[in-house]
């Protein structure tokens, strides 16, 4: 807490736990906040490790030492001076004290609430509301009621709740995307599934009906004025949030004067984005992104795809199936239509008709697959380029073949490495440093823990923030060797890889894809093979909103070396130990020179290495 009068700050909590979302109670007696203080680990199924998920509850601090406990203990003993049990604490209002009760209620709604804070003992006057451990946010106090949004791993979707301090009861109101209270605290605006609802403050489960009709909502928009404001806002955000207060030595006021006249000639949001891109590009820093905004939405018709490469027979004009992409049909994202159960289509066969229309009369076979994604399509297939003797199969086209191409590329690389090394060397590719990349690492790292060497491919890695997770696993070292009867010996700890590693990188290894090879070299985990990485590691935290919904990313934090002398990666990238540039023609033909060199390096480092897991010593004797 901060005292404006004295200009001093005072601790409400002891600093051991993360605390956030502070809000004063409506009567000024309490400070509510959320704090993560519950520790209930869950254990990983991929390795012997743990994580913490739901950790938070809602807490309150009584600001004055004279404020009584909000949840005083109740006694079930009979008071001999009264007729029946009586709780410990203030007596309930009776028939003769209605006026006093009314006065108390009115006293909770003063024009201005005076907040009295006794600093001494404040950290000791913190208690938890009796609500389950979860994640909480959006706290708002009205009278004796506290509203908040709760979500948890167990319950899933965020839901609005209230806690009645007088009745000591939590009530679930229902799933929402968010809510806001009116200024007089009498109405609530609720957002759910893209619609908005205005209602009286709820006391029980939400009954949402009569969504606000926003179809007639209009604004008198001066686009030129809006674009000028967005330009000024972007210029200010870079001025105030860029990691280097000197803005890389750029005269930022001069840049505003240089680019502002161009805004007067902007006639489309795309033009403004172009001007803004040039402005922020003057800083010569990575992650200076701008985009989005009030752009026209162009309707698109999705084309159905078959997970295959087709070529037209020059003589008959029927379409031959040149290649069928392998899939993992148990995974909806990797479904390859022509390989599914019951289809039985082979490479080299011809597609002679689609939904009864001969393909040799089509300008392009894909015109017959428009708007067919996820819908049944009847293909007529024949071993020869003719309709007679063909057979009909029903398939469900997909909307994107990129996951299949990626899957086939990775599986092909795994096979190349295994075949070239007699199964000694493993291979994995990490496409980014986000959840998808972490999943790819997890899927392929643990099954290959006992490979004698490992090639880790970071080429084309688009960045993110999980590279420390990967590096931590590669840094693990054995302390013992574990054995059991009728089982192979394994290192202890178990979840680690022993042996040489090689890291592949190229000019598309970006951001956290830069940081991984830098750390890989720093920790002496192995050799880097390929080309210099992208060189953009000044990080971003997100975007502040622009007037038309557009976005601007501001590079806000960066990394320098341990000696405090240089910024080793930004605008430089990470140089490989062994430089290899793939020849485009050979790469198109399926020859990956960088991967081939990584295989050679791994095999070279394996030569002469002793077995890292010797057999057990003689067993003890009595």
XYZ file of C-alpha atoms in Angstrom:
622
model
C 0.000 0.000 0.000
C 1.112 3.551 -0.689
C 0.336 6.608 1.425
C -0.198 9.624 -0.796
C -0.035 11.972 2.182
C 3.283 10.676 3.484
C 4.684 9.417 0.196
C 5.551 6.082 1.799
C 4.775 2.461 0.950
C 3.750 -0.195 3.444
C 3.750 -3.968 3.036
C 0.412 -5.739 3.280
C 1.928 -9.201 2.861
C 5.220 -10.674 4.002
C 6.652 -11.106 0.490
C 6.944 -14.888 0.500
C 4.048 -15.451 -1.887
C 2.866 -13.926 -5.147
C -0.023 -11.538 -4.397
C -2.046 -9.524 -6.905
C -5.495 -8.179 -7.901
C -5.931 -5.854 -4.869
C -9.314 -4.165 -4.363
C -10.779 -2.293 -1.384
C -14.058 -3.426 0.108
C -17.045 -1.175 -0.494
C -16.995 0.031 3.129
C -13.224 0.589 3.250
C -12.655 -1.950 6.032
C -10.838 -4.620 4.050
C -8.317 -5.008 1.274
C -9.133 -8.058 -0.826
C -6.425 -9.656 -2.963
C -5.492 -12.906 -4.646
C -2.425 -14.812 -3.507
C -0.801 -18.093 -4.573
C -0.138 -19.919 -1.307
C -1.395 -23.476 -1.833
C 1.110 -26.096 -2.935
C -0.445 -29.237 -4.383
C 1.949 -30.683 -6.977
C 0.868 -32.760 -9.921
C 3.339 -35.275 -11.303
C 4.390 -35.568 -14.914
C 3.563 -38.622 -16.989
C 6.561 -38.080 -19.289
C 9.256 -38.004 -16.601
C 9.716 -37.960 -12.839
C 9.000 -34.293 -12.399
C 6.290 -32.090 -11.000
C 4.364 -28.893 -11.663
C 2.018 -26.645 -9.732
C -1.261 -25.538 -11.281
C -4.070 -24.048 -9.176
C -2.378 -22.306 -6.238
C -4.490 -19.260 -5.383
C -7.237 -18.240 -3.022
C -8.805 -14.895 -2.187
C -7.492 -13.203 0.965
C -8.440 -10.114 2.892
C -6.582 -7.852 5.267
C -8.419 -5.835 7.910
C -7.054 -2.336 7.463
C -7.861 -1.082 10.949
C -6.877 -2.986 14.064
C -10.288 -2.154 15.486
C -12.164 -3.984 12.727
C -13.588 -7.221 14.136
C -12.894 -10.581 12.548
C -15.205 -10.910 9.527
C -15.802 -14.598 10.295
C -16.066 -14.819 14.097
C -16.462 -18.263 15.603
C -20.006 -19.308 16.452
C -21.048 -20.976 19.692
C -23.727 -23.687 19.916
C -24.127 -23.251 23.698
C -27.414 -21.928 25.083
C -27.251 -18.401 26.486
C -29.088 -18.485 29.828
C -29.877 -14.809 29.465
C -31.663 -15.389 26.150
C -34.037 -17.920 24.691
C -31.889 -20.051 22.397
C -28.358 -20.291 21.029
C -26.552 -17.088 20.182
C -23.447 -16.573 18.053
C -20.366 -14.968 19.447
C -20.152 -11.428 18.145
C -22.640 -8.596 17.558
C -26.252 -9.442 18.361
C -28.603 -9.795 15.398
C -31.089 -7.003 14.787
C -34.442 -7.451 16.512
C -37.890 -5.919 16.147
C -36.917 -2.875 18.188
C -33.763 -1.985 16.324
C -34.996 -1.593 12.735
C -34.000 2.043 12.752
C -30.461 1.182 13.870
C -30.268 -1.531 11.217
C -31.380 0.925 8.553
C -28.839 3.452 9.774
C -26.094 0.823 9.532
C -27.048 0.012 5.958
C -27.067 3.643 5.010
C -23.693 4.109 6.635
C -22.265 1.571 4.168
C -23.079 3.842 1.259
C -21.435 7.158 2.090
C -20.552 9.558 -0.670
C -16.891 9.080 0.183
C -15.514 6.140 2.129
C -12.814 6.978 4.644
C -10.178 4.273 4.723
C -8.333 3.995 8.006
C -5.130 1.945 7.930
C -3.189 0.828 10.981
C 0.196 -0.099 9.554
C 1.414 -1.842 12.691
C 0.442 -5.518 12.552
C -1.070 -5.181 9.055
C 0.701 -8.240 7.652
C -0.665 -10.298 10.550
C -4.269 -9.301 9.879
C -4.519 -11.380 6.687
C -6.999 -14.251 6.432
C -8.255 -16.428 3.587
C -11.829 -16.490 2.376
C -13.215 -20.025 2.662
C -13.168 -20.636 -1.099
C -11.487 -23.520 -2.969
C -7.983 -23.251 -4.360
C -8.115 -22.146 -8.008
C -7.169 -19.137 -10.133
C -9.010 -15.877 -9.408
C -9.213 -12.479 -11.048
C -11.536 -9.500 -11.640
C -12.461 -8.861 -7.995
C -15.180 -6.274 -7.271
C -16.768 -5.415 -3.909
C -20.403 -4.326 -3.485
C -21.780 -4.138 0.065
C -21.232 -7.512 1.713
C -20.744 -9.208 -1.658
C -17.484 -9.871 -3.448
C -17.699 -10.750 -7.159
C -14.868 -12.513 -8.960
C -14.037 -14.813 -11.854
C -12.731 -18.248 -10.941
C -11.169 -20.871 -13.149
C -9.339 -24.075 -12.380
C -7.850 -27.067 -14.115
C -10.671 -29.181 -12.692
C -13.557 -26.885 -13.680
C -12.138 -25.607 -16.945
C -14.006 -22.596 -18.312
C -13.869 -19.322 -16.330
C -17.045 -18.689 -14.317
C -18.398 -15.736 -12.386
C -18.852 -16.286 -8.650
C -19.868 -14.257 -5.643
C -19.011 -14.573 -1.996
C -21.474 -13.325 0.600
C -19.419 -12.219 3.606
C -22.472 -11.936 5.859
C -23.787 -15.386 4.954
C -20.312 -16.901 4.569
C -21.337 -18.576 1.326
C -19.898 -18.831 -2.180
C -22.319 -18.997 -5.113
C -21.435 -19.989 -8.670
C -23.191 -17.652 -11.099
C -22.143 -19.256 -14.377
C -19.536 -19.246 -17.180
C -18.601 -15.813 -18.555
C -15.875 -14.253 -20.627
C -15.825 -11.154 -18.430
C -17.917 -8.596 -16.585
C -17.964 -4.929 -15.557
C -19.929 -3.122 -12.848
C -21.647 0.193 -13.430
C -20.292 3.199 -11.563
C -23.191 3.192 -9.088
C -22.634 -0.544 -8.471
C -26.263 -1.379 -9.332
C -25.846 -2.956 -12.772
C -23.534 -5.531 -14.313
C -22.457 -5.909 -17.934
C -21.649 -9.542 -18.719
C -19.785 -10.812 -21.765
C -20.363 -14.384 -22.898
C -19.696 -16.088 -26.233
C -19.487 -12.833 -28.164
C -22.690 -11.311 -26.739
C -23.275 -8.740 -23.998
C -25.988 -8.692 -21.332
C -26.996 -5.890 -18.970
C -28.575 -7.051 -15.714
C -29.175 -6.163 -12.098
C -26.471 -7.347 -9.728
C -26.986 -11.116 -9.588
C -27.414 -13.019 -6.343
C -27.862 -16.445 -7.920
C -27.078 -18.363 -11.137
C -27.187 -16.179 -14.227
C -30.196 -16.390 -16.501
C -28.884 -14.615 -19.565
C -31.454 -13.584 -22.129
C -32.057 -10.564 -24.259
C -28.518 -9.934 -25.429
C -27.806 -6.303 -26.202
C -28.505 -5.569 -29.856
C -25.375 -3.867 -31.095
C -26.219 -4.175 -34.785
C -27.317 -0.567 -34.931
C -24.294 0.717 -33.067
C -22.581 3.284 -35.249
C -19.793 5.769 -34.862
C -19.084 8.902 -36.808
C -15.529 8.013 -37.804
C -12.947 10.361 -39.226
C -10.447 7.799 -40.480
C -7.765 10.375 -41.191
C -7.971 11.628 -37.596
C -7.953 8.042 -36.307
C -4.856 7.194 -38.350
C -3.069 10.291 -37.096
C -3.880 9.296 -33.505
C -2.625 5.723 -34.079
C 0.613 7.079 -35.557
C 1.167 9.316 -32.533
C 0.306 6.459 -30.159
C 2.793 4.082 -31.787
C 5.493 6.735 -31.707
C 4.825 7.354 -27.989
C 4.764 3.663 -27.099
C 8.178 3.125 -28.656
C 9.474 6.244 -26.913
C 8.242 5.098 -23.498
C 8.659 1.293 -23.588
C 11.616 0.487 -25.860
C 14.225 -1.363 -23.792
C 16.937 1.222 -24.558
C 15.949 4.654 -23.209
C 18.321 6.155 -25.786
C 16.457 4.313 -28.586
C 19.680 3.004 -30.165
C 20.859 6.586 -30.610
C 18.024 7.418 -33.012
C 16.671 10.983 -32.877
C 13.095 9.893 -32.198
C 11.616 13.379 -32.441
C 13.213 13.744 -35.859
C 11.671 10.408 -36.909
C 8.236 11.673 -35.935
C 8.762 14.793 -37.998
C 9.995 12.712 -40.938
C 7.141 10.197 -41.074
C 4.167 12.229 -39.846
C 3.636 13.953 -43.238
C 3.225 10.529 -44.873
C 0.209 9.825 -42.670
C -1.637 12.684 -44.369
C -1.473 10.679 -47.608
C -2.695 7.383 -46.111
C -5.926 6.172 -47.721
C -6.090 2.597 -46.368
C -5.207 0.868 -43.093
C -2.626 -1.199 -44.979
C -0.919 2.061 -45.984
C -0.763 3.130 -42.347
C 0.726 -0.231 -41.351
C 3.406 0.262 -44.008
C 4.292 3.738 -42.703
C 4.374 2.506 -39.095
C 6.592 -0.395 -40.116
C 9.100 2.006 -41.655
C 8.979 4.252 -38.576
C 9.704 1.535 -36.024
C 12.199 -0.076 -38.406
C 14.448 2.941 -37.850
C 15.300 1.448 -34.436
C 17.095 -1.530 -36.001
C 15.696 -4.020 -33.506
C 13.977 -7.361 -33.771
C 10.366 -7.921 -32.752
C 9.208 -4.491 -33.914
C 5.900 -5.739 -35.305
C 2.804 -3.807 -36.321
C -0.392 -5.113 -37.865
C -4.094 -5.801 -37.594
C -6.535 -2.961 -37.321
C -9.708 -2.002 -39.130
C -9.110 -3.816 -42.406
C -11.845 -5.054 -44.761
C -12.666 -8.712 -44.240
C -12.398 -10.634 -47.492
C -14.562 -13.772 -47.593
C -12.594 -16.897 -48.434
C -13.762 -20.199 -49.866
C -11.779 -23.096 -48.443
C -10.555 -25.748 -50.835
C -10.684 -29.409 -49.889
C -7.349 -31.223 -50.054
C -6.608 -34.932 -50.350
C -3.172 -35.129 -48.716
C -1.650 -36.048 -52.063
C 0.363 -34.605 -54.943
C -1.408 -34.905 -58.275
C -0.184 -34.555 -61.856
C -2.213 -34.398 -65.040
C -1.692 -37.095 -67.650
C -0.763 -35.173 -70.840
C -2.503 -37.683 -73.101
C -5.856 -38.218 -71.362
C -5.918 -35.195 -68.980
C -6.966 -37.415 -66.076
C -5.120 -36.829 -62.796
C -2.493 -39.282 -61.595
C -1.714 -39.672 -57.894
C 2.008 -38.959 -57.813
C 2.486 -39.064 -54.054
C 0.316 -39.814 -51.021
C 1.379 -38.128 -47.796
C 1.581 -40.505 -44.867
C -0.534 -39.535 -41.901
C -1.276 -40.444 -38.313
C -4.999 -40.959 -38.797
C -5.662 -41.416 -35.090
C -4.775 -37.715 -34.804
C -7.380 -35.467 -36.428
C -4.734 -32.861 -37.253
C -2.628 -35.434 -39.127
C -5.406 -37.159 -41.017
C -4.435 -38.124 -44.575
C -7.708 -38.812 -46.467
C -6.393 -41.326 -49.028
C -4.762 -43.491 -46.320
C -7.825 -43.898 -44.107
C -9.443 -47.231 -43.370
C -11.392 -48.613 -46.322
C -10.096 -46.129 -48.930
C -7.250 -48.288 -50.282
C -5.977 -45.821 -52.881
C -2.406 -46.264 -54.114
C 0.237 -44.022 -55.619
C 0.223 -44.283 -59.414
C -3.548 -44.682 -59.671
C -5.756 -42.114 -61.388
C -8.558 -39.908 -60.117
C -10.975 -40.050 -63.037
C -14.039 -38.408 -61.453
C -15.029 -36.326 -58.436
C -18.666 -36.499 -57.325
C -19.584 -37.884 -60.741
C -17.768 -35.204 -62.780
C -14.930 -36.468 -65.037
C -11.610 -34.876 -64.100
C -10.337 -34.793 -67.679
C -12.900 -32.073 -68.452
C -11.781 -29.856 -65.573
C -9.464 -26.897 -66.000
C -8.179 -27.730 -62.494
C -9.235 -30.681 -60.358
C -9.398 -28.464 -57.258
C -12.375 -26.605 -58.689
C -14.382 -29.725 -57.846
C -13.122 -29.649 -54.225
C -14.207 -26.129 -53.292
C -16.122 -26.004 -49.973
C -15.685 -29.752 -49.366
C -13.545 -29.672 -46.192
C -14.930 -32.221 -43.736
C -17.677 -33.280 -46.145
C -18.001 -36.656 -47.894
C -16.688 -36.618 -51.455
C -16.957 -39.554 -53.866
C -13.815 -40.180 -55.903
C -13.687 -42.541 -58.841
C -10.293 -44.236 -58.941
C -8.770 -46.445 -61.623
C -5.410 -48.070 -62.249
C -5.647 -46.724 -65.802
C -6.537 -43.229 -67.055
C -10.115 -44.038 -68.000
C -13.507 -44.186 -66.314
C -14.422 -47.695 -67.400
C -13.575 -50.216 -64.706
C -13.014 -47.586 -62.025
C -14.136 -47.955 -58.418
C -15.796 -45.412 -56.132
C -14.361 -44.439 -52.744
C -15.689 -41.876 -50.281
C -13.214 -39.545 -48.555
C -13.384 -36.484 -46.278
C -11.023 -33.761 -47.600
C -8.926 -31.743 -45.186
C -8.377 -27.980 -45.224
C -4.603 -27.800 -44.672
C -1.843 -30.126 -45.854
C 0.987 -28.283 -44.082
C 0.846 -30.461 -40.926
C 1.100 -33.557 -43.147
C 4.104 -32.210 -45.048
C 5.792 -31.340 -41.771
C 5.019 -34.764 -40.306
C 6.419 -36.524 -43.393
C 9.549 -34.343 -43.344
C 10.279 -35.126 -39.693
C 9.601 -38.832 -40.093
C 11.800 -38.865 -43.185
C 14.651 -37.223 -41.282
C 14.313 -39.699 -38.416
C 14.609 -42.546 -40.932
C 17.574 -40.957 -42.742
C 19.480 -40.545 -39.479
C 18.625 -44.031 -38.240
C 19.528 -45.707 -41.545
C 22.836 -43.808 -41.823
C 23.913 -44.664 -38.266
C 22.553 -48.194 -37.821
C 20.064 -46.856 -35.304
C 22.724 -45.337 -33.037
C 21.761 -41.678 -33.495
C 18.394 -40.085 -32.761
C 16.810 -37.047 -34.402
C 14.195 -34.520 -33.351
C 12.991 -31.201 -34.771
C 11.622 -28.300 -32.721
C 9.498 -25.989 -34.952
C 9.032 -23.230 -32.373
C 9.489 -22.484 -28.699
C 5.809 -22.506 -27.825
C 3.422 -25.289 -26.844
C 3.622 -26.916 -30.281
C 7.417 -27.021 -30.230
C 7.460 -28.277 -26.649
C 5.095 -31.053 -27.684
C 7.314 -32.053 -30.614
C 10.341 -32.135 -28.311
C 8.496 -34.225 -25.739
C 7.155 -36.688 -28.317
C 10.586 -37.393 -29.776
C 13.062 -36.778 -26.944
C 11.920 -39.334 -24.388
C 11.601 -42.288 -26.803
C 15.203 -41.619 -27.894
C 16.819 -41.168 -24.477
C 18.978 -44.261 -24.933
C 20.292 -43.368 -28.390
C 24.086 -43.074 -28.349
C 23.950 -39.599 -29.919
C 21.254 -37.049 -30.700
C 20.719 -34.491 -33.476
C 18.514 -31.581 -32.356
C 17.197 -29.616 -35.340
C 16.386 -25.950 -34.682
C 16.133 -24.904 -38.323
C 13.072 -22.780 -39.001
C 12.329 -22.435 -35.286
C 9.997 -19.434 -35.022
C 10.721 -18.657 -31.373
C 8.674 -18.400 -28.205
C 9.942 -18.855 -24.648
C 10.407 -22.530 -23.703
C 14.070 -22.997 -24.671
C 15.131 -23.052 -20.964
C 12.940 -26.156 -20.503
C 14.766 -27.943 -23.303
C 18.235 -26.851 -22.207
C 17.531 -27.979 -18.629
C 16.829 -31.499 -19.847
C 19.994 -31.585 -21.931
C 22.100 -30.378 -18.977
C 21.176 -33.296 -16.742
C 24.048 -35.581 -15.743
C 23.969 -39.032 -14.162
C 25.089 -39.584 -10.595
C 24.580 -43.355 -10.436
C 23.502 -46.289 -12.561
C 20.310 -48.051 -11.623
C 19.609 -51.740 -12.207
C 16.984 -54.328 -11.417
C 16.631 -58.031 -12.100
C 15.422 -58.872 -15.616
C 15.879 -55.245 -16.714
C 18.504 -53.146 -18.466
C 20.697 -50.751 -16.552
C 19.750 -47.053 -16.736
C 21.303 -43.798 -15.559
C 20.144 -42.274 -12.320
C 18.361 -39.860 -12.637
C 16.547 -41.746 -15.377
C 15.207 -38.951 -17.610
C 18.420 -37.853 -19.281
C 20.409 -38.499 -22.432
C 24.071 -39.507 -22.323
C 26.238 -39.002 -25.388
C 27.195 -36.490 -28.077
C 24.647 -33.936 -29.317
C 24.639 -31.888 -32.489
C 22.436 -28.819 -33.017
C 21.293 -27.761 -36.502
C 20.460 -24.083 -37.088
C 19.896 -21.744 -40.022
C 18.885 -18.186 -40.858
C 15.296 -18.974 -39.855
C 16.206 -19.986 -36.298
C 14.691 -16.930 -34.666
C 14.190 -15.302 -31.270
C 14.105 -18.121 -28.716
C 15.351 -20.174 -31.657
C 18.455 -17.904 -31.464
C 18.753 -18.327 -27.720
C 18.705 -22.129 -27.811
C 21.881 -22.522 -29.934
C 23.572 -19.763 -27.923
C 22.888 -21.648 -24.701
C 23.771 -24.950 -26.404
C 27.262 -23.612 -27.143
C 27.630 -21.800 -23.794
C 26.984 -25.005 -21.850
C 29.249 -27.016 -24.192
C 26.454 -29.389 -25.140
C 27.826 -30.048 -28.628
C 28.615 -28.561 -32.026
C 26.437 -26.214 -34.057
C 26.020 -27.096 -37.736
C 24.355 -25.016 -40.447
C 24.069 -21.258 -40.980
C 24.055 -18.174 -38.759
C 20.747 -17.699 -36.935
C 18.309 -14.797 -37.369
C 19.626 -12.516 -34.636
C 16.575 -11.026 -32.940
C 16.331 -11.466 -29.189
C 15.017 -8.182 -27.802
C 11.855 -9.561 -26.278
C 8.223 -8.492 -26.272
C 5.565 -8.721 -23.562
C 2.470 -8.127 -25.657
C 0.727 -5.189 -27.222
C -1.158 -2.232 -25.869
C -4.480 -1.640 -27.663
C -4.662 0.720 -30.607
C -7.807 2.671 -31.398
C -8.946 0.416 -34.258
C -7.945 -2.886 -32.670
C -4.522 -3.001 -34.309
C -1.357 -4.122 -32.591
C 2.153 -2.829 -31.996
C 4.871 -4.920 -30.389
C 7.489 -3.029 -28.451
C 10.889 -4.674 -27.799
C 11.092 -4.254 -24.026
C 13.870 -6.484 -22.645
C 17.175 -7.879 -23.878
C 20.100 -10.098 -22.884
C 23.773 -9.168 -22.619
C 26.810 -11.338 -21.914
C 27.999 -12.425 -18.475
C 30.924 -10.003 -18.589
C 28.606 -7.054 -19.186
C 30.459 -6.059 -22.360
C 28.308 -6.913 -25.371
C 24.851 -7.725 -26.675
C 25.998 -10.983 -28.261
C 23.000 -12.034 -30.376
C 20.874 -9.043 -31.419
C 21.557 -8.081 -35.056
C 24.358 -10.682 -35.098
C 22.799 -14.094 -34.686
C 24.621 -17.196 -33.521
C 27.402 -18.448 -35.784
C 27.665 -22.214 -36.347
C 30.806 -24.148 -35.510
C 30.571 -25.847 -38.899
C 29.133 -23.742 -41.739
C 26.966 -25.635 -44.234
C 24.605 -24.015 -46.733
C 22.048 -26.236 -48.430
C 22.143 -26.016 -52.206
C 18.526 -25.198 -53.222
C 18.490 -27.622 -56.167
C 19.796 -30.495 -54.055
C 17.422 -29.658 -51.218
C 14.490 -29.691 -53.647
C 15.664 -33.107 -54.807
C 15.621 -34.334 -51.207
C 19.321 -33.989 -50.352
C 19.799 -32.227 -47.008
C 23.482 -31.311 -46.853
C 23.197 -29.783 -43.376
C 21.574 -32.911 -41.950
C 24.147 -35.118 -43.681
C 26.960 -33.137 -42.071
C 25.305 -33.373 -38.654
C 25.128 -37.156 -39.075
C 28.833 -37.254 -39.936
C 29.702 -35.131 -36.885
C 27.651 -37.362 -34.576
C 29.294 -40.545 -35.907
C 32.746 -38.999 -35.624
C 32.165 -38.076 -31.984
C 30.893 -41.571 -31.216
C 34.137 -43.219 -32.371
C 36.212 -44.511 -29.484
C 33.693 -43.504 -26.821
C 33.408 -46.041 -23.987
C 30.076 -47.476 -22.989
C 28.578 -44.815 -20.666
C 26.731 -47.496 -18.686
C 29.161 -50.244 -17.575
C 27.690 -53.489 -16.222
C 27.072 -53.837 -12.478
C 30.027 -54.664 -10.207
C 30.080 -57.965 -8.258
C 27.183 -58.215 -5.858
C 27.931 -57.989 -2.113
C 28.517 -61.185 -0.146
C 27.872 -61.949 3.490
